[in-house]
Amino acid sequence: QVQLVESGGGLVQPGGSLRLSCAASGRTFSRYDMAWFRQAPGKEREFVAAISWGGGGGSTTYVDFVKGRFTISRDNARNTVFLQMNSLKPEDTAVYYCALSIWHLEISSFLNASSYDYWGQGTQVTVSS
């Protein structure tokens, strides 16, 4: 079993920054692809960013609307994946979830929530003045 625990959410003004963390336990973290998704009220869960496992070079993938503003990274020694979010906008308001896939994913599969086997409980991010 895997447990994922997100932290770092909160209230921030437009243009501000937040750094989300997702701590994993239960498996060898470095072997798995990780991702961040988000879900706003009344909307479906949507892909934000992903990072491949250590053997895959730690390559990253982003959805267009966060490119240049968000950065996903991982620290395998600490079993943690991060999402640095800069230049935040009100439309970034959502619950952010981290996800883990026990299978090495093709790039096209990163975007699909169904590709992931474990999910965290989510952390609320609110961007408002």
PDB file of C-alpha atoms in Angstrom:
ATOM      1  CA  GLN A   1       0.000   0.000   0.000  1.00  0.00           C
ATOM      2  CA  VAL A   2       0.974   3.594  -0.600  1.00  0.00           C
ATOM      3  CA  GLN A   3       0.015   6.643   1.380  1.00  0.00           C
ATOM      4  CA  LEU A   4       0.269  10.116  -0.123  1.00  0.00           C
ATOM      5  CA  VAL A   5      -0.087  13.197   2.059  1.00  0.00           C
ATOM      6  CA  GLU A   6      -0.243  16.663   0.506  1.00  0.00           C
ATOM      7  CA  SER A   7       0.555  19.899   2.299  1.00  0.00           C
ATOM      8  CA  GLY A   8       1.321  23.524   1.548  1.00  0.00           C
ATOM      9  CA  GLY A   9      -2.033  24.783   0.336  1.00  0.00           C
ATOM     10  CA  GLY A  10      -3.625  27.985   1.550  1.00  0.00           C
ATOM     11  CA  LEU A  11      -4.911  31.419   0.656  1.00  0.00           C
ATOM     12  CA  VAL A  12      -2.716  33.601  -1.538  1.00  0.00           C
ATOM     13  CA  GLN A  13      -3.226  36.837  -3.435  1.00  0.00           C
ATOM     14  CA  PRO A  14      -3.142  36.923  -7.242  1.00  0.00           C
ATOM     15  CA  GLY A  15       0.443  37.010  -8.435  1.00  0.00           C
ATOM     16  CA  GLY A  16       1.649  35.197  -5.329  1.00  0.00           C
ATOM     17  CA  SER A  17       3.362  31.838  -4.904  1.00  0.00           C
ATOM     18  CA  LEU A  18       2.828  28.586  -3.065  1.00  0.00           C
ATOM     19  CA  ARG A  19       4.827  25.377  -2.829  1.00  0.00           C
ATOM     20  CA  LEU A  20       2.886  22.178  -2.465  1.00  0.00           C
ATOM     21  CA  SER A  21       4.465  19.007  -1.101  1.00  0.00           C
ATOM     22  CA  CYS A  22       3.366  15.398  -1.339  1.00  0.00           C
ATOM     23  CA  ALA A  23       5.030  12.899   0.973  1.00  0.00           C
ATOM     24  CA  ALA A  24       4.833   9.233   0.004  1.00  0.00           C
ATOM     25  CA  SER A  25       5.225   6.146   2.141  1.00  0.00           C
ATOM     26  CA  GLY A  26       4.892   2.441   1.658  1.00  0.00           C
ATOM     27  CA  ARG A  27       6.869   1.817  -1.540  1.00  0.00           C
ATOM     28  CA  THR A  28      10.193   2.636  -3.136  1.00  0.00           C
ATOM     29  CA  PHE A  29       9.281   6.125  -4.220  1.00  0.00           C
ATOM     30  CA  SER A  30      11.968   6.576  -6.848  1.00  0.00           C
ATOM     31  CA  ARG A  31      10.505   3.804  -9.019  1.00  0.00           C
ATOM     32  CA  TYR A  32       7.207   5.523  -9.718  1.00  0.00           C
ATOM     33  CA  ASP A  33       5.799   8.260 -11.889  1.00  0.00           C
ATOM     34  CA  MET A  34       4.133  11.064  -9.960  1.00  0.00           C
ATOM     35  CA  ALA A  35       1.661  13.769 -10.904  1.00  0.00           C
ATOM     36  CA  TRP A  36      -0.401  16.669  -9.669  1.00  0.00           C
ATOM     37  CA  PHE A  37      -4.059  17.134 -10.580  1.00  0.00           C
ATOM     38  CA  ARG A  38      -6.569  19.711  -9.459  1.00  0.00           C
ATOM     39  CA  GLN A  39     -10.309  19.984  -9.138  1.00  0.00           C
ATOM     40  CA  ALA A  40     -12.261  23.214  -8.898  1.00  0.00           C
ATOM     41  CA  PRO A  41     -15.847  23.342  -7.588  1.00  0.00           C
ATOM     42  CA  GLY A  42     -18.283  22.040 -10.170  1.00  0.00           C
ATOM     43  CA  LYS A  43     -15.507  20.917 -12.514  1.00  0.00           C
ATOM     44  CA  GLU A  44     -13.841  17.644 -13.315  1.00  0.00           C
ATOM     45  CA  ARG A  45     -10.417  16.760 -12.028  1.00  0.00           C
ATOM     46  CA  GLU A  46      -7.756  17.986 -14.446  1.00  0.00           C
ATOM     47  CA  PHE A  47      -4.099  17.238 -15.025  1.00  0.00           C
ATOM     48  CA  VAL A  48      -1.545  19.840 -13.965  1.00  0.00           C
ATOM     49  CA  ALA A  49       1.944  18.314 -14.135  1.00  0.00           C
ATOM     50  CA  ALA A  50       3.809  15.015 -13.979  1.00  0.00           C
ATOM     51  CA  ILE A  51       7.346  13.808 -13.383  1.00  0.00           C
ATOM     52  CA  SER A  52       8.684  10.441 -14.429  1.00  0.00           C
ATOM     53  CA  TRP A  53      10.444   7.959 -12.156  1.00  0.00           C
ATOM     54  CA  GLY A  54      14.132   8.255 -11.434  1.00  0.00           C
ATOM     55  CA  GLY A  55      15.163   5.693 -14.048  1.00  0.00           C
ATOM     56  CA  GLY A  56      13.132   7.614 -16.614  1.00  0.00           C
ATOM     57  CA  GLY A  57      15.304  10.654 -16.075  1.00  0.00           C
ATOM     58  CA  GLY A  58      12.794  12.594 -14.056  1.00  0.00           C
ATOM     59  CA  SER A  59      11.334  14.165 -17.189  1.00  0.00           C
ATOM     60  CA  THR A  60       8.430  16.550 -16.694  1.00  0.00           C
ATOM     61  CA  THR A  61       5.161  17.258 -18.458  1.00  0.00           C
ATOM     62  CA  TYR A  62       2.849  20.239 -17.946  1.00  0.00           C
ATOM     63  CA  VAL A  63      -0.570  21.295 -19.068  1.00  0.00           C
ATOM     64  CA  ASP A  64      -0.399  24.411 -21.226  1.00  0.00           C
ATOM     65  CA  PHE A  65      -2.086  26.781 -18.802  1.00  0.00           C
ATOM     66  CA  VAL A  66       0.599  26.314 -16.135  1.00  0.00           C
ATOM     67  CA  LYS A  67       3.688  26.221 -18.321  1.00  0.00           C
ATOM     68  CA  GLY A  68       6.152  28.873 -17.247  1.00  0.00           C
ATOM     69  CA  ARG A  69       4.386  29.347 -13.910  1.00  0.00           C
ATOM     70  CA  PHE A  70       4.453  25.936 -12.193  1.00  0.00           C
ATOM     71  CA  THR A  71       7.383  23.592 -11.653  1.00  0.00           C
ATOM     72  CA  ILE A  72       7.157  19.966 -10.569  1.00  0.00           C
ATOM     73  CA  SER A  73      10.151  18.328  -8.928  1.00  0.00           C
ATOM     74  CA  ARG A  74      10.949  15.347  -6.736  1.00  0.00           C
ATOM     75  CA  ASP A  75      13.351  14.488  -3.949  1.00  0.00           C
ATOM     76  CA  ASN A  76      13.687  10.717  -3.934  1.00  0.00           C
ATOM     77  CA  ALA A  77      15.738  10.722  -0.745  1.00  0.00           C
ATOM     78  CA  ARG A  78      12.817  12.359   1.046  1.00  0.00           C
ATOM     79  CA  ASN A  79      10.085  10.453  -0.833  1.00  0.00           C
ATOM     80  CA  THR A  80       8.511  13.771  -1.728  1.00  0.00           C
ATOM     81  CA  VAL A  81       7.229  15.458  -4.860  1.00  0.00           C
ATOM     82  CA  PHE A  82       6.775  19.217  -5.030  1.00  0.00           C
ATOM     83  CA  LEU A  83       4.746  21.674  -7.060  1.00  0.00           C
ATOM     84  CA  GLN A  84       6.111  25.211  -7.047  1.00  0.00           C
ATOM     85  CA  MET A  85       3.369  27.559  -8.182  1.00  0.00           C
ATOM     86  CA  ASN A  86       4.222  31.125  -9.142  1.00  0.00           C
ATOM     87  CA  SER A  87       2.196  33.982 -10.653  1.00  0.00           C
ATOM     88  CA  LEU A  88      -0.965  32.440  -9.289  1.00  0.00           C
ATOM     89  CA  LYS A  89      -4.312  33.451 -10.758  1.00  0.00           C
ATOM     90  CA  PRO A  90      -7.842  33.242  -9.339  1.00  0.00           C
ATOM     91  CA  GLU A  91      -8.587  30.486 -11.852  1.00  0.00           C
ATOM     92  CA  ASP A  92      -5.905  28.349 -10.176  1.00  0.00           C
ATOM     93  CA  THR A  93      -8.204  28.021  -7.173  1.00  0.00           C
ATOM     94  CA  ALA A  94      -8.882  24.322  -6.631  1.00  0.00           C
ATOM     95  CA  VAL A  95      -8.138  21.314  -4.492  1.00  0.00           C
ATOM     96  CA  TYR A  96      -4.772  19.961  -5.594  1.00  0.00           C
ATOM     97  CA  TYR A  97      -4.110  16.217  -5.484  1.00  0.00           C
ATOM     98  CA  CYS A  98      -0.938  14.253  -5.946  1.00  0.00           C
ATOM     99  CA  ALA A  99      -1.058  10.865  -7.607  1.00  0.00           C
ATOM    100  CA  LEU A 100       1.265   7.903  -8.074  1.00  0.00           C
ATOM    101  CA  SER A 101       1.402   5.291 -10.806  1.00  0.00           C
ATOM    102  CA  ILE A 102       3.007   1.936 -10.091  1.00  0.00           C
ATOM    103  CA  TRP A 103       3.425   1.451 -13.859  1.00  0.00           C
ATOM    104  CA  HIS A 104       5.840   3.461 -15.976  1.00  0.00           C
ATOM    105  CA  LEU A 105       3.593   5.616 -18.096  1.00  0.00           C
ATOM    106  CA  GLU A 106       3.814   6.725 -21.676  1.00  0.00           C
ATOM    107  CA  ILE A 107       3.757  10.511 -22.007  1.00  0.00           C
ATOM    108  CA  SER A 108       0.234  10.384 -23.436  1.00  0.00           C
ATOM    109  CA  SER A 109      -0.973   8.557 -20.329  1.00  0.00           C
ATOM    110  CA  PHE A 110       0.310  11.118 -17.863  1.00  0.00           C
ATOM    111  CA  LEU A 111      -2.744  13.302 -18.468  1.00  0.00           C
ATOM    112  CA  ASN A 112      -5.324  10.649 -17.595  1.00  0.00           C
ATOM    113  CA  ALA A 113      -6.429  10.369 -13.983  1.00  0.00           C
ATOM    114  CA  SER A 114      -7.253   6.704 -14.573  1.00  0.00           C
ATOM    115  CA  SER A 115      -3.533   6.007 -15.150  1.00  0.00           C
ATOM    116  CA  TYR A 116      -2.755   6.517 -11.469  1.00  0.00           C
ATOM    117  CA  ASP A 117      -3.144   3.961  -8.713  1.00  0.00           C
ATOM    118  CA  TYR A 118      -2.862   6.024  -5.539  1.00  0.00           C
ATOM    119  CA  TRP A 119      -4.099   9.464  -4.583  1.00  0.00           C
ATOM    120  CA  GLY A 120      -3.648  11.848  -1.714  1.00  0.00           C
ATOM    121  CA  GLN A 121      -6.489  13.519   0.156  1.00  0.00           C
ATOM    122  CA  GLY A 122      -5.914  16.885  -1.502  1.00  0.00           C
ATOM    123  CA  THR A 123      -4.909  20.344  -0.334  1.00  0.00           C
ATOM    124  CA  GLN A 124      -6.949  23.492  -0.942  1.00  0.00           C
ATOM    125  CA  VAL A 125      -5.402  26.363  -2.872  1.00  0.00           C
ATOM    126  CA  THR A 126      -7.371  29.616  -2.959  1.00  0.00           C
ATOM    127  CA  VAL A 127      -6.177  32.579  -4.996  1.00  0.00           C
ATOM    128  CA  SER A 128      -8.077  35.704  -4.068  1.00  0.00           C
ATOM    129  CA  SER A 129      -7.545  39.324  -3.130  1.00  0.00           C
TER     130      SER A 129
END
